[in-house]
């Protein structure tokens, strides 16, 4: 689960990680009032969406008067912001964060993520703040400093020294401030079961202070149960409504832009099915894992969600029954065709436990639109052919 | 021969008396697995499925001599259960539980390594030595005995791959589902070496997916150390970047973790890489004939 910048900064502040002062607003008037409350003579109006690249997309703007804050907030609120991370459809801006202006001398990069190879969190830092870190990693990998922290022993002073000397910071007072900053960030990463924290840029001000000018946080979905206060930060308007509806039925669904709907048990086989369709010259319309406990209701829901997509010209049901019995899935398909108007060809491949019984059930039911397949390759070929002739 | 487990392996079940634990323990016993007891804190002294229940793993080991634990403990408590197994002296924990917090598994894995305990999973179908011992949730009947070893991140692709191998007239020595979480126990490298050392295994099928770089590490290892033929499939060639494809670890981050880079690395290491899982059986036949 991801959260907004203003929410990440609330967590930062709780842990004493310095940020500029800011207040969230839902309306232009509120934005103006927030600016007045913050004081000063320069403010930043920042669109709150779950995607990077907001500045380039026109979602972050500088204001030099309260009236300008109101004008910019009017402009940004309700706009559909398109960045390199939102996809061409963009994201609707519903909140703006009003932040005091900062006197920037230098821009750095700091993040904490899980290093899967080292099996521990790593802190990454770079002098190339404000740039896309993946570009830095590709072009100048030597400018990224990586420090792995073993949670069994926690953040040690040497971790801090590796960071500040790596960044070329020589001033003692500044070294101390940045080490403290990184240590707090590591602590809040661990405490909150974060999956990643990224501060880009982390700025150095004219006074020699370090501030998190931006803040991005993602959390381990499996650990949200023990962090109700984080779960409360969920913004469902940022999630795909179909993916969300699917998840409520225990289905894992992701829309793609092809023509063949897929309904599969198991994430690996679901991806393998998409790959096979592609290999046979077709295009998958979605990823859908019905999970290990598929029944008539979930299968029906799966059909319903797949068919919402107008591009779907055929559906490939690919089940390898393990503990899930194929005859139950076959009955589920029969039920589903009664509950949902399935108006495209459905290619069904059921293999594994009780597959012969399942084949018998489908044969006897003799439903229009249902085509049976003997194996994965056969099913994918039939689905591609059906989509092409539709 | 086989790897890791055989008909003599003594197995306990952690989370023995829960719904999942009960159902699958019974299935495993039907398959022939030597389950000698289980652990459910507070239910020590009872008998479940005809086997003794213990309060702690230590008591279970002392009473039964078990060396392997099959873990069905719910996600919020699974890290603790694995650490208990490690400190009690279990040699291999097979962690079936799905949805374990990453931070907990990080600590549990570190504890297991420190205590010399091997782990498989979490979020995996388990491990099966055909016709001898099943520790997990896979349908035992598809795994006919033979000479192909199988390693997979995905449950249903394990079944798909094993089924094709059997349909081509071959069979399985041992199949291991390593799980698709960000932090897992035994991985390709260690298991590839075990299959290389197993005289009965003549070819190895390895099934991977997008995310992380375990398959890239495996490719480097194969090039240097594995003489037996390897067939590989990497799921997710058509997966979009930045989206989590069902498994917690199956996500392409930036340009890293794509199926293509993994397939290229494996091919360069001399592995027979197939672009569709429907080709696994045929590829095995090709490398064995």
mmCIF file of N, CA and C in Angstrom, chain A residues 114-121 134 138 149-153 189-193 195 219-223 226-227 240 243 252 254-256 264-276 278-280 284 287 289 318 320-323 349 351-353 375-377, chain B residues 23-24 27 76 99-104 106 109 114 134 137-139 141-142 153-154 156-157 159-160 163-164 167 180-185 209-213 217 233-240 243-251 253-255 275-279:
data_model
loop_
_atom_site.group_PDB
_atom_site.id
_atom_site.type_symbol
_atom_site.label_atom_id
_atom_site.label_comp_id
_atom_site.label_asym_id
_atom_site.label_seq_id
_atom_site.Cartn_x
_atom_site.Cartn_y
_atom_site.Cartn_z
ATOM 1 N N UNK A 114 14.136 -2.744 0.870
ATOM 2 C CA UNK A 114 14.636 -4.081 1.174
ATOM 3 C C UNK A 114 15.572 -4.517 0.056
ATOM 4 N N UNK A 115 16.768 -4.938 0.427
ATOM 5 C CA UNK A 115 17.672 -5.536 -0.547
ATOM 6 C C UNK A 115 17.407 -7.030 -0.514
ATOM 7 N N UNK A 116 16.761 -7.531 -1.552
ATOM 8 C CA UNK A 116 16.349 -8.931 -1.528
ATOM 9 C C UNK A 116 17.538 -9.879 -1.532
ATOM 10 N N UNK A 117 18.636 -9.475 -2.165
ATOM 11 C CA UNK A 117 19.804 -10.358 -2.211
ATOM 12 C C UNK A 117 20.488 -10.417 -0.842
ATOM 13 N N UNK A 118 20.631 -9.261 -0.202
ATOM 14 C CA UNK A 118 21.278 -9.221 1.112
ATOM 15 C C UNK A 118 20.311 -9.667 2.213
ATOM 16 N N UNK A 119 19.026 -9.701 1.898
ATOM 17 C CA UNK A 119 17.978 -10.052 2.855
ATOM 18 C C UNK A 119 17.984 -9.121 4.065
ATOM 19 N N UNK A 120 18.209 -7.848 3.818
ATOM 20 C CA UNK A 120 18.104 -6.839 4.878
ATOM 21 C C UNK A 120 17.854 -5.475 4.233
ATOM 22 N N UNK A 121 17.398 -4.508 5.033
ATOM 23 C CA UNK A 121 17.148 -3.181 4.455
ATOM 24 C C UNK A 121 18.467 -2.530 4.036
ATOM 25 N N UNK A 134 16.612 5.777 -10.971
ATOM 26 C CA UNK A 134 16.906 4.706 -11.925
ATOM 27 C C UNK A 134 17.824 5.196 -13.046
ATOM 28 N N UNK A 138 21.659 3.899 -13.787
ATOM 29 C CA UNK A 138 22.052 3.425 -15.106
ATOM 30 C C UNK A 138 23.277 4.170 -15.627
ATOM 31 N N UNK A 149 21.804 -2.467 6.428
ATOM 32 C CA UNK A 149 21.707 -2.457 7.892
ATOM 33 C C UNK A 149 21.058 -3.769 8.340
ATOM 34 N N UNK A 150 21.787 -4.543 9.147
ATOM 35 C CA UNK A 150 21.242 -5.799 9.651
ATOM 36 C C UNK A 150 20.313 -5.491 10.823
ATOM 37 N N UNK A 151 19.015 -5.801 10.701
ATOM 38 C CA UNK A 151 18.071 -5.458 11.772
ATOM 39 C C UNK A 151 18.400 -6.127 13.107
ATOM 40 N N UNK A 152 19.159 -7.200 13.067
ATOM 41 C CA UNK A 152 19.524 -7.863 14.332
ATOM 42 C C UNK A 152 20.376 -6.938 15.200
ATOM 43 N N UNK A 153 21.143 -6.023 14.554
ATOM 44 C CA UNK A 153 22.027 -5.129 15.318
ATOM 45 C C UNK A 153 21.631 -3.672 15.201
ATOM 46 N N UNK A 189 11.247 3.157 9.187
ATOM 47 C CA UNK A 189 11.071 2.103 8.177
ATOM 48 C C UNK A 189 10.764 0.780 8.880
ATOM 49 N N UNK A 190 11.551 0.454 9.885
ATOM 50 C CA UNK A 190 11.371 -0.819 10.595
ATOM 51 C C UNK A 190 10.081 -0.823 11.413
ATOM 52 N N UNK A 191 9.862 0.252 12.169
ATOM 53 C CA UNK A 191 8.698 0.322 13.074
ATOM 54 C C UNK A 191 7.373 0.142 12.339
ATOM 55 N N UNK A 192 7.311 0.664 11.120
ATOM 56 C CA UNK A 192 6.036 0.708 10.413
ATOM 57 C C UNK A 192 5.889 -0.357 9.330
ATOM 58 N N UNK A 193 6.831 -1.329 9.303
ATOM 59 C CA UNK A 193 6.799 -2.346 8.246
ATOM 60 C C UNK A 193 6.703 -1.700 6.864
ATOM 61 N N UNK A 195 7.808 -0.797 3.076
ATOM 62 C CA UNK A 195 8.426 -1.564 2.002
ATOM 63 C C UNK A 195 9.493 -0.692 1.342
ATOM 64 N N UNK A 219 4.082 0.380 1.962
ATOM 65 C CA UNK A 219 4.072 -0.524 3.115
ATOM 66 C C UNK A 219 3.832 -1.967 2.692
ATOM 67 N N UNK A 220 4.328 -2.881 3.505
ATOM 68 C CA UNK A 220 4.129 -4.308 3.296
ATOM 69 C C UNK A 220 2.653 -4.640 3.568
ATOM 70 N N UNK A 221 1.918 -5.009 2.538
ATOM 71 C CA UNK A 221 0.490 -5.301 2.701
ATOM 72 C C UNK A 221 0.244 -6.381 3.753
ATOM 73 N N UNK A 222 1.159 -7.334 3.856
ATOM 74 C CA UNK A 222 0.974 -8.444 4.799
ATOM 75 C C UNK A 222 1.079 -7.997 6.249
ATOM 76 N N UNK A 223 1.629 -6.812 6.498
ATOM 77 C CA UNK A 223 1.827 -6.359 7.871
ATOM 78 C C UNK A 223 0.837 -5.271 8.272
ATOM 79 N N UNK A 226 -1.189 -5.071 11.687
ATOM 80 C CA UNK A 226 -0.687 -4.581 12.982
ATOM 81 C C UNK A 226 -0.416 -3.081 12.967
ATOM 82 N N UNK A 227 -0.841 -2.399 11.887
ATOM 83 C CA UNK A 227 -0.691 -0.943 11.819
ATOM 84 C C UNK A 227 -1.998 -0.293 11.390
ATOM 85 N N UNK A 240 -7.301 1.118 -8.531
ATOM 86 C CA UNK A 240 -8.155 0.759 -9.655
ATOM 87 C C UNK A 240 -9.430 0.107 -9.099
ATOM 88 N N UNK A 243 -9.693 -3.666 -9.688
ATOM 89 C CA UNK A 243 -8.729 -4.441 -8.903
ATOM 90 C C UNK A 243 -9.201 -4.538 -7.460
ATOM 91 N N UNK A 252 -7.199 -11.872 -7.485
ATOM 92 C CA UNK A 252 -6.140 -10.917 -7.760
ATOM 93 C C UNK A 252 -6.220 -10.561 -9.243
ATOM 94 N N UNK A 254 -5.533 -7.701 -12.510
ATOM 95 C CA UNK A 254 -4.853 -6.528 -13.057
ATOM 96 C C UNK A 254 -5.238 -6.396 -14.529
ATOM 97 N N UNK A 255 -5.760 -5.233 -14.897
ATOM 98 C CA UNK A 255 -6.184 -5.015 -16.279
ATOM 99 C C UNK A 255 -4.981 -4.793 -17.185
ATOM 100 N N UNK A 256 -5.038 -5.355 -18.387
ATOM 101 C CA UNK A 256 -4.005 -5.128 -19.406
ATOM 102 C C UNK A 256 -4.721 -4.634 -20.660
ATOM 103 N N UNK A 264 -7.371 -17.856 -14.134
ATOM 104 C CA UNK A 264 -6.398 -18.907 -13.876
ATOM 105 C C UNK A 264 -6.250 -19.100 -12.369
ATOM 106 N N UNK A 265 -5.892 -20.326 -11.935
ATOM 107 C CA UNK A 265 -5.591 -20.488 -10.510
ATOM 108 C C UNK A 265 -4.080 -20.466 -10.290
ATOM 109 N N UNK A 266 -3.642 -19.611 -9.419
ATOM 110 C CA UNK A 266 -2.220 -19.476 -9.116
ATOM 111 C C UNK A 266 -1.594 -18.335 -9.904
ATOM 112 N N UNK A 267 -0.768 -17.535 -9.219
ATOM 113 C CA UNK A 267 -0.173 -16.362 -9.855
ATOM 114 C C UNK A 267 0.815 -16.751 -10.953
ATOM 115 N N UNK A 268 1.620 -17.774 -10.696
ATOM 116 C CA UNK A 268 2.626 -18.177 -11.680
ATOM 117 C C UNK A 268 1.974 -18.689 -12.952
ATOM 118 N N UNK A 269 0.980 -19.571 -12.787
ATOM 119 C CA UNK A 269 0.289 -20.108 -13.967
ATOM 120 C C UNK A 269 -0.483 -18.994 -14.679
ATOM 121 N N UNK A 270 -0.990 -18.023 -13.914
ATOM 122 C CA UNK A 270 -1.717 -16.905 -14.527
ATOM 123 C C UNK A 270 -0.783 -16.107 -15.435
ATOM 124 N N UNK A 271 0.435 -15.845 -14.957
ATOM 125 C CA UNK A 271 1.410 -15.148 -15.807
ATOM 126 C C UNK A 271 1.812 -16.036 -16.976
ATOM 127 N N UNK A 272 2.007 -17.329 -16.702
ATOM 128 C CA UNK A 272 2.390 -18.273 -17.756
ATOM 129 C C UNK A 272 1.326 -18.365 -18.837
ATOM 130 N N UNK A 273 0.063 -18.227 -18.444
ATOM 131 C CA UNK A 273 -1.037 -18.265 -19.407
ATOM 132 C C UNK A 273 -1.002 -17.028 -20.304
ATOM 133 N N UNK A 274 -0.779 -15.870 -19.686
ATOM 134 C CA UNK A 274 -0.643 -14.636 -20.471
ATOM 135 C C UNK A 274 0.508 -14.766 -21.468
ATOM 136 N N UNK A 275 1.633 -15.304 -20.989
ATOM 137 C CA UNK A 275 2.815 -15.457 -21.849
ATOM 138 C C UNK A 275 2.519 -16.401 -23.019
ATOM 139 N N UNK A 276 1.747 -17.463 -22.739
ATOM 140 C CA UNK A 276 1.442 -18.440 -23.789
ATOM 141 C C UNK A 276 0.525 -17.828 -24.844
ATOM 142 N N UNK A 278 0.396 -14.725 -25.640
ATOM 143 C CA UNK A 278 1.267 -13.826 -26.383
ATOM 144 C C UNK A 278 2.121 -14.593 -27.395
ATOM 145 N N UNK A 279 2.661 -15.713 -26.944
ATOM 146 C CA UNK A 279 3.516 -16.579 -27.770
ATOM 147 C C UNK A 279 2.740 -17.105 -28.980
ATOM 148 N N UNK A 280 1.437 -17.342 -28.783
ATOM 149 C CA UNK A 280 0.606 -17.881 -29.866
ATOM 150 C C UNK A 280 0.049 -16.762 -30.767
ATOM 151 N N UNK A 284 -3.165 -10.787 -24.044
ATOM 152 C CA UNK A 284 -3.958 -10.960 -22.830
ATOM 153 C C UNK A 284 -4.643 -9.660 -22.392
ATOM 154 N N UNK A 287 -4.618 -10.021 -16.032
ATOM 155 C CA UNK A 287 -4.070 -11.049 -15.140
ATOM 156 C C UNK A 287 -5.178 -11.319 -14.142
ATOM 157 N N UNK A 289 -5.893 -14.155 -10.967
ATOM 158 C CA UNK A 289 -5.642 -15.355 -10.175
ATOM 159 C C UNK A 289 -6.863 -15.576 -9.285
ATOM 160 N N UNK A 318 -8.140 -21.284 -17.411
ATOM 161 C CA UNK A 318 -7.066 -22.275 -17.340
ATOM 162 C C UNK A 318 -6.833 -22.671 -15.889
ATOM 163 N N UNK A 320 -5.385 -25.603 -13.238
ATOM 164 C CA UNK A 320 -4.732 -26.862 -12.916
ATOM 165 C C UNK A 320 -5.114 -27.210 -11.490
ATOM 166 N N UNK A 321 -6.053 -28.101 -11.357
ATOM 167 C CA UNK A 321 -6.599 -28.434 -10.047
ATOM 168 C C UNK A 321 -5.618 -29.222 -9.205
ATOM 169 N N UNK A 322 -5.301 -28.702 -8.060
ATOM 170 C CA UNK A 322 -4.493 -29.431 -7.095
ATOM 171 C C UNK A 322 -5.448 -29.863 -6.009
ATOM 172 N N UNK A 323 -5.455 -29.094 -4.959
ATOM 173 C CA UNK A 323 -6.419 -29.312 -3.899
ATOM 174 C C UNK A 323 -7.805 -28.896 -4.401
ATOM 175 N N UNK A 349 -9.918 -25.020 -20.046
ATOM 176 C CA UNK A 349 -8.967 -26.102 -19.883
ATOM 177 C C UNK A 349 -8.931 -26.448 -18.390
ATOM 178 N N UNK A 351 -7.432 -29.267 -15.819
ATOM 179 C CA UNK A 351 -6.536 -30.414 -15.708
ATOM 180 C C UNK A 351 -6.280 -30.664 -14.225
ATOM 181 N N UNK A 352 -5.765 -31.861 -13.925
ATOM 182 C CA UNK A 352 -5.452 -32.174 -12.539
ATOM 183 C C UNK A 352 -6.584 -32.937 -11.871
ATOM 184 N N UNK A 353 -6.734 -32.730 -10.582
ATOM 185 C CA UNK A 353 -7.677 -33.509 -9.778
ATOM 186 C C UNK A 353 -9.105 -33.482 -10.346
ATOM 187 N N UNK A 375 -5.104 -29.155 -23.179
ATOM 188 C CA UNK A 375 -3.973 -28.722 -22.352
ATOM 189 C C UNK A 375 -3.735 -27.227 -22.551
ATOM 190 N N UNK A 376 -2.707 -26.715 -21.885
ATOM 191 C CA UNK A 376 -2.427 -25.281 -21.904
ATOM 192 C C UNK A 376 -2.212 -24.760 -23.329
ATOM 193 N N UNK A 377 -1.386 -25.466 -24.104
ATOM 194 C CA UNK A 377 -1.079 -25.020 -25.466
ATOM 195 C C UNK A 377 -2.328 -25.027 -26.336
ATOM 196 N N UNK B 23 -6.165 -30.574 7.600
ATOM 197 C CA UNK B 23 -6.509 -31.077 6.269
ATOM 198 C C UNK B 23 -5.271 -31.583 5.535
ATOM 199 N N UNK B 24 -4.235 -30.746 5.513
ATOM 200 C CA UNK B 24 -3.061 -31.118 4.714
ATOM 201 C C UNK B 24 -2.203 -32.178 5.397
ATOM 202 N N UNK B 27 -3.709 -35.357 4.366
ATOM 203 C CA UNK B 27 -3.373 -35.672 2.971
ATOM 204 C C UNK B 27 -1.933 -36.188 2.855
ATOM 205 N N UNK B 76 0.534 -13.970 11.050
ATOM 206 C CA UNK B 76 0.998 -13.046 12.090
ATOM 207 C C UNK B 76 1.951 -13.727 13.079
ATOM 208 N N UNK B 99 1.273 -14.845 3.124
ATOM 209 C CA UNK B 99 0.967 -13.540 3.704
ATOM 210 C C UNK B 99 1.759 -13.212 4.955
ATOM 211 N N UNK B 100 2.949 -13.791 5.113
ATOM 212 C CA UNK B 100 3.784 -13.478 6.272
ATOM 213 C C UNK B 100 4.418 -12.100 6.082
ATOM 214 N N UNK B 101 4.402 -11.252 7.115
ATOM 215 C CA UNK B 101 5.090 -9.957 6.995
ATOM 216 C C UNK B 101 6.573 -10.147 6.650
ATOM 217 N N UNK B 102 7.065 -9.334 5.729
ATOM 218 C CA UNK B 102 8.447 -9.466 5.256
ATOM 219 C C UNK B 102 9.445 -9.292 6.406
ATOM 220 N N UNK B 103 9.177 -8.325 7.273
ATOM 221 C CA UNK B 103 10.097 -8.066 8.394
ATOM 222 C C UNK B 103 10.231 -9.306 9.276
ATOM 223 N N UNK B 104 9.126 -10.009 9.489
ATOM 224 C CA UNK B 104 9.161 -11.218 10.322
ATOM 225 C C UNK B 104 9.969 -12.322 9.654
ATOM 226 N N UNK B 106 12.302 -11.885 7.472
ATOM 227 C CA UNK B 106 13.710 -11.479 7.464
ATOM 228 C C UNK B 106 14.383 -11.965 8.746
ATOM 229 N N UNK B 109 14.460 -15.879 8.893
ATOM 230 C CA UNK B 109 15.477 -16.466 8.009
ATOM 231 C C UNK B 109 16.869 -16.293 8.617
ATOM 232 N N UNK B 114 21.514 -18.781 11.255
ATOM 233 C CA UNK B 114 22.409 -18.803 12.419
ATOM 234 C C UNK B 114 22.384 -20.158 13.129
ATOM 235 N N UNK B 134 5.595 -36.429 1.014
ATOM 236 C CA UNK B 134 5.078 -35.139 0.571
ATOM 237 C C UNK B 134 4.950 -34.248 1.794
ATOM 238 N N UNK B 137 1.251 -28.976 0.066
ATOM 239 C CA UNK B 137 -0.164 -28.966 -0.295
ATOM 240 C C UNK B 137 -0.399 -29.369 -1.752
ATOM 241 N N UNK B 138 0.632 -29.912 -2.415
ATOM 242 C CA UNK B 138 0.457 -30.252 -3.830
ATOM 243 C C UNK B 138 -0.343 -31.534 -3.978
ATOM 244 N N UNK B 139 -1.027 -31.685 -5.147
ATOM 245 C CA UNK B 139 -1.732 -32.939 -5.396
ATOM 246 C C UNK B 139 -0.707 -34.037 -5.685
ATOM 247 N N UNK B 141 -0.817 -37.100 -6.611
ATOM 248 C CA UNK B 141 -0.964 -38.069 -7.704
ATOM 249 C C UNK B 141 -0.284 -37.693 -9.011
ATOM 250 N N UNK B 142 -0.029 -36.395 -9.255
ATOM 251 C CA UNK B 142 0.614 -36.043 -10.533
ATOM 252 C C UNK B 142 2.113 -36.309 -10.533
ATOM 253 N N UNK B 153 9.104 -21.265 -8.273
ATOM 254 C CA UNK B 153 8.577 -20.233 -7.382
ATOM 255 C C UNK B 153 7.065 -20.343 -7.271
ATOM 256 N N UNK B 154 6.430 -20.964 -8.275
ATOM 257 C CA UNK B 154 4.971 -20.969 -8.350
ATOM 258 C C UNK B 154 4.395 -22.350 -8.071
ATOM 259 N N UNK B 156 1.107 -23.610 -8.927
ATOM 260 C CA UNK B 156 0.408 -24.252 -10.043
ATOM 261 C C UNK B 156 1.335 -24.504 -11.228
ATOM 262 N N UNK B 157 2.389 -23.697 -11.396
ATOM 263 C CA UNK B 157 3.333 -24.001 -12.476
ATOM 264 C C UNK B 157 4.162 -25.240 -12.141
ATOM 265 N N UNK B 159 2.835 -27.855 -10.715
ATOM 266 C CA UNK B 159 1.951 -28.954 -11.119
ATOM 267 C C UNK B 159 1.954 -29.072 -12.641
ATOM 268 N N UNK B 160 1.859 -27.915 -13.306
ATOM 269 C CA UNK B 160 1.842 -27.882 -14.766
ATOM 270 C C UNK B 160 3.115 -28.539 -15.325
ATOM 271 N N UNK B 163 3.329 -32.348 -14.504
ATOM 272 C CA UNK B 163 2.345 -33.075 -15.305
ATOM 273 C C UNK B 163 2.855 -33.280 -16.730
ATOM 274 N N UNK B 164 3.465 -32.239 -17.300
ATOM 275 C CA UNK B 164 3.988 -32.369 -18.666
ATOM 276 C C UNK B 164 5.148 -33.351 -18.730
ATOM 277 N N UNK B 167 3.628 -36.701 -18.630
ATOM 278 C CA UNK B 167 2.943 -37.011 -19.895
ATOM 279 C C UNK B 167 3.910 -37.362 -21.019
ATOM 280 N N UNK B 180 7.213 -17.404 -3.767
ATOM 281 C CA UNK B 180 7.413 -16.177 -4.533
ATOM 282 C C UNK B 180 7.496 -14.930 -3.675
ATOM 283 N N UNK B 181 7.823 -15.059 -2.399
ATOM 284 C CA UNK B 181 7.922 -13.891 -1.524
ATOM 285 C C UNK B 181 9.276 -13.195 -1.697
ATOM 286 N N UNK B 182 9.389 -11.949 -1.209
ATOM 287 C CA UNK B 182 10.675 -11.242 -1.347
ATOM 288 C C UNK B 182 11.816 -11.936 -0.603
ATOM 289 N N UNK B 183 11.516 -12.538 0.553
ATOM 290 C CA UNK B 183 12.563 -13.262 1.289
ATOM 291 C C UNK B 183 12.155 -14.719 1.380
ATOM 292 N N UNK B 184 12.994 -15.595 0.839
ATOM 293 C CA UNK B 184 12.682 -17.027 0.868
ATOM 294 C C UNK B 184 13.864 -17.809 1.406
ATOM 295 N N UNK B 185 13.614 -19.076 1.700
ATOM 296 C CA UNK B 185 14.663 -19.943 2.229
ATOM 297 C C UNK B 185 15.543 -20.471 1.114
ATOM 298 N N UNK B 209 10.093 -16.446 -12.142
ATOM 299 C CA UNK B 209 9.152 -15.401 -12.532
ATOM 300 C C UNK B 209 9.825 -14.044 -12.389
ATOM 301 N N UNK B 210 9.100 -12.985 -12.785
ATOM 302 C CA UNK B 210 9.620 -11.633 -12.694
ATOM 303 C C UNK B 210 9.901 -11.252 -11.235
ATOM 304 N N UNK B 211 10.740 -10.253 -11.041
ATOM 305 C CA UNK B 211 11.025 -9.739 -9.700
ATOM 306 C C UNK B 211 12.283 -10.341 -9.102
ATOM 307 N N UNK B 212 13.080 -9.481 -8.448
ATOM 308 C CA UNK B 212 14.303 -9.945 -7.796
ATOM 309 C C UNK B 212 15.325 -10.424 -8.816
ATOM 310 N N UNK B 213 16.409 -11.054 -8.324
ATOM 311 C CA UNK B 213 17.425 -11.502 -9.284
ATOM 312 C C UNK B 213 17.918 -12.920 -8.998
ATOM 313 N N UNK B 217 21.228 -14.971 -10.546
ATOM 314 C CA UNK B 217 22.256 -15.648 -9.748
ATOM 315 C C UNK B 217 22.335 -17.115 -10.129
ATOM 316 N N UNK B 233 11.704 -21.983 -17.463
ATOM 317 C CA UNK B 233 10.654 -21.071 -17.918
ATOM 318 C C UNK B 233 10.566 -19.931 -16.916
ATOM 319 N N UNK B 234 10.428 -18.692 -17.414
ATOM 320 C CA UNK B 234 10.276 -17.524 -16.544
ATOM 321 C C UNK B 234 8.909 -16.906 -16.820
ATOM 322 N N UNK B 235 8.040 -16.919 -15.824
ATOM 323 C CA UNK B 235 6.689 -16.378 -15.990
ATOM 324 C C UNK B 235 6.695 -14.859 -15.900
ATOM 325 N N UNK B 236 5.883 -14.220 -16.735
ATOM 326 C CA UNK B 236 5.713 -12.776 -16.624
ATOM 327 C C UNK B 236 6.324 -11.967 -17.745
ATOM 328 N N UNK B 237 6.554 -12.616 -18.906
ATOM 329 C CA UNK B 237 7.091 -11.856 -20.054
ATOM 330 C C UNK B 237 6.125 -10.749 -20.461
ATOM 331 N N UNK B 238 4.827 -10.979 -20.228
ATOM 332 C CA UNK B 238 3.817 -10.002 -20.633
ATOM 333 C C UNK B 238 3.330 -9.151 -19.458
ATOM 334 N N UNK B 239 4.023 -9.240 -18.310
ATOM 335 C CA UNK B 239 3.578 -8.482 -17.136
ATOM 336 C C UNK B 239 4.012 -7.024 -17.249
ATOM 337 N N UNK B 240 3.146 -6.070 -16.907
ATOM 338 C CA UNK B 240 3.534 -4.664 -16.954
ATOM 339 C C UNK B 240 4.464 -4.310 -15.794
ATOM 340 N N UNK B 243 3.690 -3.343 -11.418
ATOM 341 C CA UNK B 243 2.481 -3.975 -10.865
ATOM 342 C C UNK B 243 2.878 -5.278 -10.182
ATOM 343 N N UNK B 244 2.254 -5.541 -9.045
ATOM 344 C CA UNK B 244 2.550 -6.773 -8.315
ATOM 345 C C UNK B 244 1.658 -7.880 -8.868
ATOM 346 N N UNK B 245 2.267 -8.917 -9.443
ATOM 347 C CA UNK B 245 1.479 -9.946 -10.091
ATOM 348 C C UNK B 245 1.171 -11.097 -9.118
ATOM 349 N N UNK B 246 0.256 -10.863 -8.219
ATOM 350 C CA UNK B 246 -0.177 -11.921 -7.302
ATOM 351 C C UNK B 246 0.817 -12.225 -6.204
ATOM 352 N N UNK B 247 1.999 -12.717 -6.534
ATOM 353 C CA UNK B 247 3.009 -12.999 -5.516
ATOM 354 C C UNK B 247 3.625 -11.696 -5.015
ATOM 355 N N UNK B 248 3.900 -11.648 -3.714
ATOM 356 C CA UNK B 248 4.451 -10.430 -3.115
ATOM 357 C C UNK B 248 5.755 -10.000 -3.790
ATOM 358 N N UNK B 249 6.530 -10.963 -4.270
ATOM 359 C CA UNK B 249 7.830 -10.618 -4.846
ATOM 360 C C UNK B 249 7.806 -10.422 -6.344
ATOM 361 N N UNK B 250 6.651 -10.682 -6.974
ATOM 362 C CA UNK B 250 6.594 -10.661 -8.440
ATOM 363 C C UNK B 250 6.290 -9.268 -8.953
ATOM 364 N N UNK B 251 7.311 -8.436 -8.965
ATOM 365 C CA UNK B 251 7.123 -7.062 -9.416
ATOM 366 C C UNK B 251 8.386 -6.607 -10.142
ATOM 367 N N UNK B 253 10.775 -3.791 -10.992
ATOM 368 C CA UNK B 253 11.104 -2.467 -10.462
ATOM 369 C C UNK B 253 12.009 -1.767 -11.458
ATOM 370 N N UNK B 254 11.529 -0.681 -12.023
ATOM 371 C CA UNK B 254 12.316 0.010 -13.033
ATOM 372 C C UNK B 254 12.575 -0.935 -14.186
ATOM 373 N N UNK B 255 13.844 -1.090 -14.559
ATOM 374 C CA UNK B 255 14.139 -2.016 -15.645
ATOM 375 C C UNK B 255 14.649 -3.344 -15.094
ATOM 376 N N UNK B 275 9.641 -20.348 -23.997
ATOM 377 C CA UNK B 275 8.905 -19.083 -23.863
ATOM 378 C C UNK B 275 7.485 -19.290 -23.357
ATOM 379 N N UNK B 276 7.008 -20.541 -23.373
ATOM 380 C CA UNK B 276 5.680 -20.832 -22.834
ATOM 381 C C UNK B 276 5.789 -22.049 -21.931
ATOM 382 N N UNK B 277 5.041 -22.038 -20.811
ATOM 383 C CA UNK B 277 5.089 -23.227 -19.949
ATOM 384 C C UNK B 277 4.540 -24.465 -20.655
ATOM 385 N N UNK B 278 3.795 -24.272 -21.751
ATOM 386 C CA UNK B 278 3.265 -25.411 -22.497
ATOM 387 C C UNK B 278 4.370 -26.210 -23.176
ATOM 388 N N UNK B 279 5.588 -25.651 -23.219
ATOM 389 C CA UNK B 279 6.703 -26.311 -23.908
ATOM 390 C C UNK B 279 7.637 -27.051 -22.950
#
